[in-house]
mmCIF file of C-alpha atoms in Angstrom:
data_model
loop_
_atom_site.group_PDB
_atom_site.id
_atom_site.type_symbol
_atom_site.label_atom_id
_atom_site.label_comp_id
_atom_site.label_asym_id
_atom_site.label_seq_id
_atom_site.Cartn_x
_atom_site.Cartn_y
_atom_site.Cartn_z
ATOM 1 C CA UNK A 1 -2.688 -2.772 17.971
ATOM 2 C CA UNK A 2 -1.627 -6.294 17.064
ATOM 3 C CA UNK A 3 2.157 -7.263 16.058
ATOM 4 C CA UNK A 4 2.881 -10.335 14.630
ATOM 5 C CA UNK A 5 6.547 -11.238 13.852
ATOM 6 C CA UNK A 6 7.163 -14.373 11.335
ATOM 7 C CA UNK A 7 10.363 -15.619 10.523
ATOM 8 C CA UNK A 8 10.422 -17.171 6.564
ATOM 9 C CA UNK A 9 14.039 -18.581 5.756
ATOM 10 C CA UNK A 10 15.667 -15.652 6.443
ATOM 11 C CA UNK A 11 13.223 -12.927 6.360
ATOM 12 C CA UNK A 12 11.615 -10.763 9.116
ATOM 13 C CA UNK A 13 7.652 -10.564 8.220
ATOM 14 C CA UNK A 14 6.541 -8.134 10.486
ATOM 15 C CA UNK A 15 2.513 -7.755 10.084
ATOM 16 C CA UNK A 16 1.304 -4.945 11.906
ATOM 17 C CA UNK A 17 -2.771 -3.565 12.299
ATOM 18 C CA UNK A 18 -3.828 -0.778 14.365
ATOM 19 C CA UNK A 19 -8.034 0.497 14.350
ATOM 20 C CA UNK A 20 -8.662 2.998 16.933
ATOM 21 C CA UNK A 21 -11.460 5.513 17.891
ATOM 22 C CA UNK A 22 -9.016 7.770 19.232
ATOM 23 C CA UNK A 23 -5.656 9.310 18.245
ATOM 24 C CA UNK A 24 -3.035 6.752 19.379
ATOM 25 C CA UNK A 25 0.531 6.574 18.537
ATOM 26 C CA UNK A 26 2.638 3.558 18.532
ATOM 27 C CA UNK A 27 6.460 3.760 18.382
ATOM 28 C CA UNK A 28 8.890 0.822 17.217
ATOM 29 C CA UNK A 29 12.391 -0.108 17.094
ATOM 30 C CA UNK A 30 14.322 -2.844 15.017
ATOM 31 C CA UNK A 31 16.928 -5.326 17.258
ATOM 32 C CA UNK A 32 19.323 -4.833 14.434
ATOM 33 C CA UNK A 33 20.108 -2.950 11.261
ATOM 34 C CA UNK A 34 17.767 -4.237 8.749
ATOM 35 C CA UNK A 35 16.926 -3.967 4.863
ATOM 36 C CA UNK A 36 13.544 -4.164 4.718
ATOM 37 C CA UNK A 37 10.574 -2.918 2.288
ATOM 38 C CA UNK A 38 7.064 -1.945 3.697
ATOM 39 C CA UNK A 39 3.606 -2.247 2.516
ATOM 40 C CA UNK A 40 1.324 -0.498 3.322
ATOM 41 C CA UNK A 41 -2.809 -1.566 2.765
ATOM 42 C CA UNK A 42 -5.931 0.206 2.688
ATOM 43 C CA UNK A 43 -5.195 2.362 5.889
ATOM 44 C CA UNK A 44 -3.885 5.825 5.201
ATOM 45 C CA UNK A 45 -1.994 5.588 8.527
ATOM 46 C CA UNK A 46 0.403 8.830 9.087
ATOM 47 C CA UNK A 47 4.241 7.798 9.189
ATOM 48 C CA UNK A 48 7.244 9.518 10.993
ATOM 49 C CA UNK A 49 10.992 8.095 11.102
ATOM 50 C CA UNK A 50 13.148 9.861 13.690
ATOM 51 C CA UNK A 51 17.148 9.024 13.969
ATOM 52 C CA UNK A 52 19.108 11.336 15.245
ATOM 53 C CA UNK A 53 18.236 15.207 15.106
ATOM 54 C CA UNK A 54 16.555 14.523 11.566
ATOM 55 C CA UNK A 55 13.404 12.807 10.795
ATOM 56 C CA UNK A 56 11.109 12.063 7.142
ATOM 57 C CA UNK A 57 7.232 12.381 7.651
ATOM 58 C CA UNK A 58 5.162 10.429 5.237
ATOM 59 C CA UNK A 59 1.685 11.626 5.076
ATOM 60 C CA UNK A 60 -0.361 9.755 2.274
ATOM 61 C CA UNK A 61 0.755 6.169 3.085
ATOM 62 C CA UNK A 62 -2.195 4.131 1.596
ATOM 63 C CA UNK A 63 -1.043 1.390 -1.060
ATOM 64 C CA UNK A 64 2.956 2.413 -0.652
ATOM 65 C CA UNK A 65 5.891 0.003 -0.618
ATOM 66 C CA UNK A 66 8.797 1.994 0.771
ATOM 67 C CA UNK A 67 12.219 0.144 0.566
ATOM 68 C CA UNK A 68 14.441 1.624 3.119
ATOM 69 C CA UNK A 69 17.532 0.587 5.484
ATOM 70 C CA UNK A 70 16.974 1.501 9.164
ATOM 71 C CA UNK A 71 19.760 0.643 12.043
ATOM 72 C CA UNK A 72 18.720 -0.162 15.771
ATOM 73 C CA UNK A 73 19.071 3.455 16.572
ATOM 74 C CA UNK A 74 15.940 4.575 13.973
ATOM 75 C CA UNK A 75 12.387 5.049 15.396
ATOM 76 C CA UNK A 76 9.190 4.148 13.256
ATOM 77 C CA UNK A 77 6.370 5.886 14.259
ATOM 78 C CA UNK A 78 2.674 5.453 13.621
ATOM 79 C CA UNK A 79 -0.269 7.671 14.848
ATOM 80 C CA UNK A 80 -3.307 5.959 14.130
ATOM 81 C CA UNK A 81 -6.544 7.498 14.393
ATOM 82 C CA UNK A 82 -10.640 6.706 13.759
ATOM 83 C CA UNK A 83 -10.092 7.381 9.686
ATOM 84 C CA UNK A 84 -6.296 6.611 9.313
ATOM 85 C CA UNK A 85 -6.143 2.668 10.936
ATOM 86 C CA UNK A 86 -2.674 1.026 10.177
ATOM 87 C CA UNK A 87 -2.428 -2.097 7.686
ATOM 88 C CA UNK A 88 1.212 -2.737 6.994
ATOM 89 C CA UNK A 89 3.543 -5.533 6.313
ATOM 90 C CA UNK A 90 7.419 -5.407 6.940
ATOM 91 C CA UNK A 91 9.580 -7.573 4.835
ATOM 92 C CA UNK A 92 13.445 -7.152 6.520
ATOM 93 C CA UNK A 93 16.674 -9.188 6.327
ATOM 94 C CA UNK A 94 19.988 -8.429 7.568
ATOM 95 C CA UNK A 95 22.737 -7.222 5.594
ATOM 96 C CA UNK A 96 24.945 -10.441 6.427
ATOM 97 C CA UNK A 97 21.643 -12.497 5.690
ATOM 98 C CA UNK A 98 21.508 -11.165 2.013
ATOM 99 C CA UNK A 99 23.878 -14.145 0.701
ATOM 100 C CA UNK A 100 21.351 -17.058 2.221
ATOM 101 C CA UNK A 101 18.447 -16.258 0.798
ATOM 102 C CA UNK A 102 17.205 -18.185 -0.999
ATOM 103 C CA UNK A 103 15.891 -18.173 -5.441
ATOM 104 C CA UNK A 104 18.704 -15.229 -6.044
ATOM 105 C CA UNK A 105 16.130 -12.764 -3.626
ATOM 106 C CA UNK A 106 19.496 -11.975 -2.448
ATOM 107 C CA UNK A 107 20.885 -11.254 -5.708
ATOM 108 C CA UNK A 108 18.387 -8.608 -6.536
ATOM 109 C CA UNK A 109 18.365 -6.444 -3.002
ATOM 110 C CA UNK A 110 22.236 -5.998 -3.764
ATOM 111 C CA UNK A 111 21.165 -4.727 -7.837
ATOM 112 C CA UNK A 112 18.383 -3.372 -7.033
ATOM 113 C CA UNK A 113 18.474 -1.819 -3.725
ATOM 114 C CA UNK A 114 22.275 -1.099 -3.765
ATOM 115 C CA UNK A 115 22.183 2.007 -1.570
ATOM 116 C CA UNK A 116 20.739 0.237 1.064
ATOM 117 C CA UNK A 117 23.141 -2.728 1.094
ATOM 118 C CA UNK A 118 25.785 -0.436 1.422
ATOM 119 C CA UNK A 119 24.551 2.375 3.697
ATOM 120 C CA UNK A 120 25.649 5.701 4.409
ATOM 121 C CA UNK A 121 23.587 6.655 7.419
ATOM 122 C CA UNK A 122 21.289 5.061 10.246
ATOM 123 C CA UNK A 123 18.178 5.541 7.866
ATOM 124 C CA UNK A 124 18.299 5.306 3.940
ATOM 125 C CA UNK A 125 15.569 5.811 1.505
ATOM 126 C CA UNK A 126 15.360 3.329 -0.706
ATOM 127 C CA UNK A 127 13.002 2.992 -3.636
ATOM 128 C CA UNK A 128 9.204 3.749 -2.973
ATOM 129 C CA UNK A 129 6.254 4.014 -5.186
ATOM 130 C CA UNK A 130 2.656 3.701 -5.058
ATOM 131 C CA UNK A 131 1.536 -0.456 -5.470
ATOM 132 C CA UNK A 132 0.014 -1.768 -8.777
ATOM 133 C CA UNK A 133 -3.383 -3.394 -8.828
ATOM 134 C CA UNK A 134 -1.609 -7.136 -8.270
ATOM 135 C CA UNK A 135 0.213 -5.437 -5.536
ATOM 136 C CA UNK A 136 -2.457 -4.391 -4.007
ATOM 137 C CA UNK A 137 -4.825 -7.591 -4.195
ATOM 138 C CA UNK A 138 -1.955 -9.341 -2.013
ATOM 139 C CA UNK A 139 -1.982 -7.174 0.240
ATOM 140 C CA UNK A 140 -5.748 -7.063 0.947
ATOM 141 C CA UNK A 141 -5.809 -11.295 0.873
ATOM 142 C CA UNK A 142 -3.116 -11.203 3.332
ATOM 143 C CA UNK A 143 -5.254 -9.025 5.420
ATOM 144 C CA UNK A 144 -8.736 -10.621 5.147
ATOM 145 C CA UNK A 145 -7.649 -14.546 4.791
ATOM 146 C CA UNK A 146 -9.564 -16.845 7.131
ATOM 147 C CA UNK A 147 -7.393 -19.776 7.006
ATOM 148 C CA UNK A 148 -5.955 -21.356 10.078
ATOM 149 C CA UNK A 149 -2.854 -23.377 11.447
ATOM 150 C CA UNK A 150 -0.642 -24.524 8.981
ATOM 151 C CA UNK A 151 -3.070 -23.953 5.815
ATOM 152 C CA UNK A 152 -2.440 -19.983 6.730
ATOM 153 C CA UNK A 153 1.051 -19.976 6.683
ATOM 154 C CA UNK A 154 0.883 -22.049 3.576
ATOM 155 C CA UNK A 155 -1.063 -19.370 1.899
ATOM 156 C CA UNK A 156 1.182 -16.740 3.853
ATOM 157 C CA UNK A 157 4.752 -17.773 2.637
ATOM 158 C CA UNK A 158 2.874 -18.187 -1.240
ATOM 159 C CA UNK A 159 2.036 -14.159 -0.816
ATOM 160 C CA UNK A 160 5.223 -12.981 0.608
ATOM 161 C CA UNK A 161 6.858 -14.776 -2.263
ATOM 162 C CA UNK A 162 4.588 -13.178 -4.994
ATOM 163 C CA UNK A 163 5.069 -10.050 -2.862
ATOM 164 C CA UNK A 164 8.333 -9.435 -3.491
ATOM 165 C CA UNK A 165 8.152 -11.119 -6.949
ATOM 166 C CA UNK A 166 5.824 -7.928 -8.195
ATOM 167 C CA UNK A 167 7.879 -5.270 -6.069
ATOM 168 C CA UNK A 168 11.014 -6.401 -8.070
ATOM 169 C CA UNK A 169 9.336 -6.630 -10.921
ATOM 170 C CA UNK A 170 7.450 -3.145 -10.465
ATOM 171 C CA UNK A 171 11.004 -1.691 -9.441
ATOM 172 C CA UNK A 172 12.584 -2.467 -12.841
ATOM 173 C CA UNK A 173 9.867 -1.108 -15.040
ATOM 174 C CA UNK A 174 9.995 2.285 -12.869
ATOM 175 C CA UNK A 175 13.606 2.730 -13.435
ATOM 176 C CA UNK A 176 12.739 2.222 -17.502
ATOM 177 C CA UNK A 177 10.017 4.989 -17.097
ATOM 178 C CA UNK A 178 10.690 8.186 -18.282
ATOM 179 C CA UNK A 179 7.929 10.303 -16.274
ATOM 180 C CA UNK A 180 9.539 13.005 -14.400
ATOM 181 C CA UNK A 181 9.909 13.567 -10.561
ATOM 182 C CA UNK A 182 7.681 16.517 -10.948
ATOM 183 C CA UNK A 183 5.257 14.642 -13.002
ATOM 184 C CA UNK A 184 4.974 11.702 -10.607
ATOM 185 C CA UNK A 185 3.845 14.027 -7.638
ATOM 186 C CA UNK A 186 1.151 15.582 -9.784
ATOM 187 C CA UNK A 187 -0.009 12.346 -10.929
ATOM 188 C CA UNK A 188 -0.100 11.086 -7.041
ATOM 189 C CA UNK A 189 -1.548 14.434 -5.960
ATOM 190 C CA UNK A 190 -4.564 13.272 -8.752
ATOM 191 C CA UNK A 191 -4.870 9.922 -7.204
ATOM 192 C CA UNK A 192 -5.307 11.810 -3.408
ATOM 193 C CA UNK A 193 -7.561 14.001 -5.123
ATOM 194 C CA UNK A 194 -9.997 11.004 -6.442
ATOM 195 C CA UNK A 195 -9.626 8.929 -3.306
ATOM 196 C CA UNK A 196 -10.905 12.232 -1.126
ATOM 197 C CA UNK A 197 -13.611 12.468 -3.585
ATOM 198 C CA UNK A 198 -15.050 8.970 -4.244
ATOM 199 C CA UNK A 199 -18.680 10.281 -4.105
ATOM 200 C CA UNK A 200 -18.525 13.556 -6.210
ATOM 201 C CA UNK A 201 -15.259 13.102 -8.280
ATOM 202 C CA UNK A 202 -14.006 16.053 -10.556
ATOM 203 C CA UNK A 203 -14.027 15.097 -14.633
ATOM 204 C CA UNK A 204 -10.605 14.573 -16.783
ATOM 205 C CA UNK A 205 -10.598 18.159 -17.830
ATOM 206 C CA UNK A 206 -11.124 19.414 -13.679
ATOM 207 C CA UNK A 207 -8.279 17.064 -12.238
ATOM 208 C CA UNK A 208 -6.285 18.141 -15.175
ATOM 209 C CA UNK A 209 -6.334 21.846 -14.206
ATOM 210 C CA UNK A 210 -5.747 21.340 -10.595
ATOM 211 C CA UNK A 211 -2.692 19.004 -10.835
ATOM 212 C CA UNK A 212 -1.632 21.139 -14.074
ATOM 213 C CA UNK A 213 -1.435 18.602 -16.984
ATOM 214 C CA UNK A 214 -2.792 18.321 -19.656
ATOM 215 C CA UNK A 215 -5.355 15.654 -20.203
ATOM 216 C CA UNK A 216 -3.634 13.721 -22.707
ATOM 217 C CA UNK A 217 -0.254 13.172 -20.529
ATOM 218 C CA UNK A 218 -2.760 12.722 -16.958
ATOM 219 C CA UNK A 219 -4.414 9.611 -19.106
ATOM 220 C CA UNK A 220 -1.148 8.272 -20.762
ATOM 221 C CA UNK A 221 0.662 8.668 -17.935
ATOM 222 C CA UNK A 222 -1.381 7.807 -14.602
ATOM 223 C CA UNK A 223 -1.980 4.699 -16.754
ATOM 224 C CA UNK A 224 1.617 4.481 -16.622
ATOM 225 C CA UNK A 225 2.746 4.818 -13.399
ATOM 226 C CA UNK A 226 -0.178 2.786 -11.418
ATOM 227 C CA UNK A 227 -0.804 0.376 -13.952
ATOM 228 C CA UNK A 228 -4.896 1.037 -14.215
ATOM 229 C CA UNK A 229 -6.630 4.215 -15.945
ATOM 230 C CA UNK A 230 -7.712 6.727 -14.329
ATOM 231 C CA UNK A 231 -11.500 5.852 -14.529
ATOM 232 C CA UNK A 232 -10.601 2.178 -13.427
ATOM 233 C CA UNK A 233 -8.839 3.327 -10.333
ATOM 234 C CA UNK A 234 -11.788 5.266 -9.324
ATOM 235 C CA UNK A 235 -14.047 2.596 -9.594
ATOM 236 C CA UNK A 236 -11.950 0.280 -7.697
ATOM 237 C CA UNK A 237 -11.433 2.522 -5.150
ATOM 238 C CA UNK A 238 -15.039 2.789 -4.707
ATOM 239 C CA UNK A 239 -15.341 -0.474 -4.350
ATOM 240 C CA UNK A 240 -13.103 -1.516 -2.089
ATOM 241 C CA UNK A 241 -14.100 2.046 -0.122
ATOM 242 C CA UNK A 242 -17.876 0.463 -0.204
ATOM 243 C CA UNK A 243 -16.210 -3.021 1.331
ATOM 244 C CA UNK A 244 -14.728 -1.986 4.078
ATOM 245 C CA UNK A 245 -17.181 0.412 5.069
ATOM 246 C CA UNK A 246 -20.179 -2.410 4.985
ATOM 247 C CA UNK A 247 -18.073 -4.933 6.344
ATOM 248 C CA UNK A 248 -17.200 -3.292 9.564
ATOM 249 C CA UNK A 249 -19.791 -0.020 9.763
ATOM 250 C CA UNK A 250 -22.862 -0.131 10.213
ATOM 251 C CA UNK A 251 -24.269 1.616 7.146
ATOM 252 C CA UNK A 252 -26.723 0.582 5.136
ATOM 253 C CA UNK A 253 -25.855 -0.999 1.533
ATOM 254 C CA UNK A 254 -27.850 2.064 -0.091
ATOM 255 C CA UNK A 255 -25.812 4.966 2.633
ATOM 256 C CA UNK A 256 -22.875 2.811 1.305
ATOM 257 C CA UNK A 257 -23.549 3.033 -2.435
ATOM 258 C CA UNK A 258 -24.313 6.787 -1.760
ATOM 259 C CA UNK A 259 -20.888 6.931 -0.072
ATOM 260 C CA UNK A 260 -18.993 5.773 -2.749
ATOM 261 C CA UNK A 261 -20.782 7.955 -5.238
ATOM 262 C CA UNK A 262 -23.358 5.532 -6.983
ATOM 263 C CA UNK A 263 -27.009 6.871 -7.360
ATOM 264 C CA UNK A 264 -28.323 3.541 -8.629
ATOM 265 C CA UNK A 265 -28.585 0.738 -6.337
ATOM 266 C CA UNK A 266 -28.217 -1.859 -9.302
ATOM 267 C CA UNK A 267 -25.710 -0.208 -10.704
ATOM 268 C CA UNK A 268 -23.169 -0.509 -7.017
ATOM 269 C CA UNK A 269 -24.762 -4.273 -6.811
ATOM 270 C CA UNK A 270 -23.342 -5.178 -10.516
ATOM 271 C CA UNK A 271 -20.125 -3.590 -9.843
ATOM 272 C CA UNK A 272 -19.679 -4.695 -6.583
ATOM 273 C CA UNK A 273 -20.119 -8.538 -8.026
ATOM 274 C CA UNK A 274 -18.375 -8.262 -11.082
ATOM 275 C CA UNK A 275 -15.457 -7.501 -8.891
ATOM 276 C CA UNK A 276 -15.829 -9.459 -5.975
ATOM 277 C CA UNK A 277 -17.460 -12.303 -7.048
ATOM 278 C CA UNK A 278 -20.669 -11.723 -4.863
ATOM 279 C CA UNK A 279 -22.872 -9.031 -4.146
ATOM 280 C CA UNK A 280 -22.840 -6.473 -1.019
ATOM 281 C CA UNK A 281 -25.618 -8.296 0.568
ATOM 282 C CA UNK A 282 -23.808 -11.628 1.116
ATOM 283 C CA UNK A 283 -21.108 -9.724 3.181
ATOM 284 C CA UNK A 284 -23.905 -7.645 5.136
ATOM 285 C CA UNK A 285 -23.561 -8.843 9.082
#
């Protein structure tokens, strides 16, 4: 487990990574009460939030940004494990920090994120949904960068800002979408059901039956709500799947194309460039 904690004008970053072989949890508590949003990266690390005699489990976690409001009395807890590692950045501020901040960020928590500015109980749920495509790019840079010194918290600062920038911006197009509460858990239950299926995925018409919608509205609609279709996702799941995995296992590129559900070895290579910028082989250790 490593814990960094960053202080940008008056924001928290808390960046927080956790890869284990065994089933560990890790437990954490804020000083004070906090606003804060959370991204989560390519991890699928479980989540549990405990305050009081009441607690809120989040299972699927991979690529979420969870706004929320948590006082010093609200416990965070991760179990990490072998196939769920933890990847997740904490953006927090104070409540009495909200006027100092700076490029009207302020402005837009107490709009946008009103409930949590003016709080009701030890933990509030803000906003959450699952992170676009730019979103999620951040994230991963963030993550993987290899600067140093004062060049990395150059390039740090730059992605917080643009961070926040899309979650804003993401949070006012959701509230202008007219896709129902039931509809957005089928269409996430479709995206679990492609990312638990990267090498043998089901066609339009199969993930239509088991999330029960149509085709038409699963296209128009998944499009919609995580800003890629649904055959794009798929591939860039894949691909980043195929990444990670030959970056840190010890797989072959073929057992890693296999993996990810590509019978030709050209094929992976081509997509693998065309989206990285180089092939597999220049990342092999």
């Amino acid at each position: 487990m490593t814990r960094d904690i960053i202080d940008i004008n008056d924001f928290t970053i808390l960046v927080e990574t956790a890869n284990t072989e065994q089933e560990t949890v890790d437990s954490c508590f804020f000083d004070e009460p906090l606003i804060a949003v959370a991204f989560y990266g390519s991890g699928n690390v479980d989540l549990t939030v405990k305050y009081g005699n009441k607690q809120k489990a989040y299972n699927y976690t991979k690529g979420l940004a969870l706004a929320f409001y948590a006082s010093n009395e609200v416990e965070f807890i991760h179990t990490v494990s072998a196939l769920k590692p933890l990847e997740c950045i904490v953006i927090a501020t104070s409540i009495r920090s909200l006027d100092k901040l700076p490029n009207q960020e302020g402005e837009l928590f107490s709009e946008m994120l009103q409930q949590l500015v003016n709080p009701k109980a030890p933990y509030v749920e803000g906003p959450s949904f699952f992170m676009s495509p730019e979103m999620q790019n951040i994230i991963d840079q963030i993550f993987n960068n290899r600067y140093e010194g004062k060049t990395k918290m150059l390039f740090f600062k730059s992605q917080i800002t643009s961070l926040l920038a899309h979650f804003f911006g993401q949070l006012s197009i959701i509230s202008e979408e007219t896709i129902s509460a039931d509809e957005r858990q089928r269409l996430q239950h479709a995206k679990e059901i492609l990312t638990s299926n990267l090498d043998n995925p089901p066609s339009l018409s199969e993930l239509s039956r088991e999330i029960g919608l149509n085709t038409f509205k699963l296209k128009k609609n998944f499009k919609e709500l995580f800003g890629v279709p649904v055959f794009k996702y798929l591939q860039n799941e894949r691909l980043t799947t195929a990444h990670h995995l030959i970056k840190n296992d010890k797989l072959s590129i073929q057992e890693v194309a296999w993996h990810v559900g590509y019978d030709s070895l050209s094929s992976f290579s081509n997509a693998f460039a065309k989206k990285f910028g180089f092939r597999p082989s220049e990342i092999k250790h």
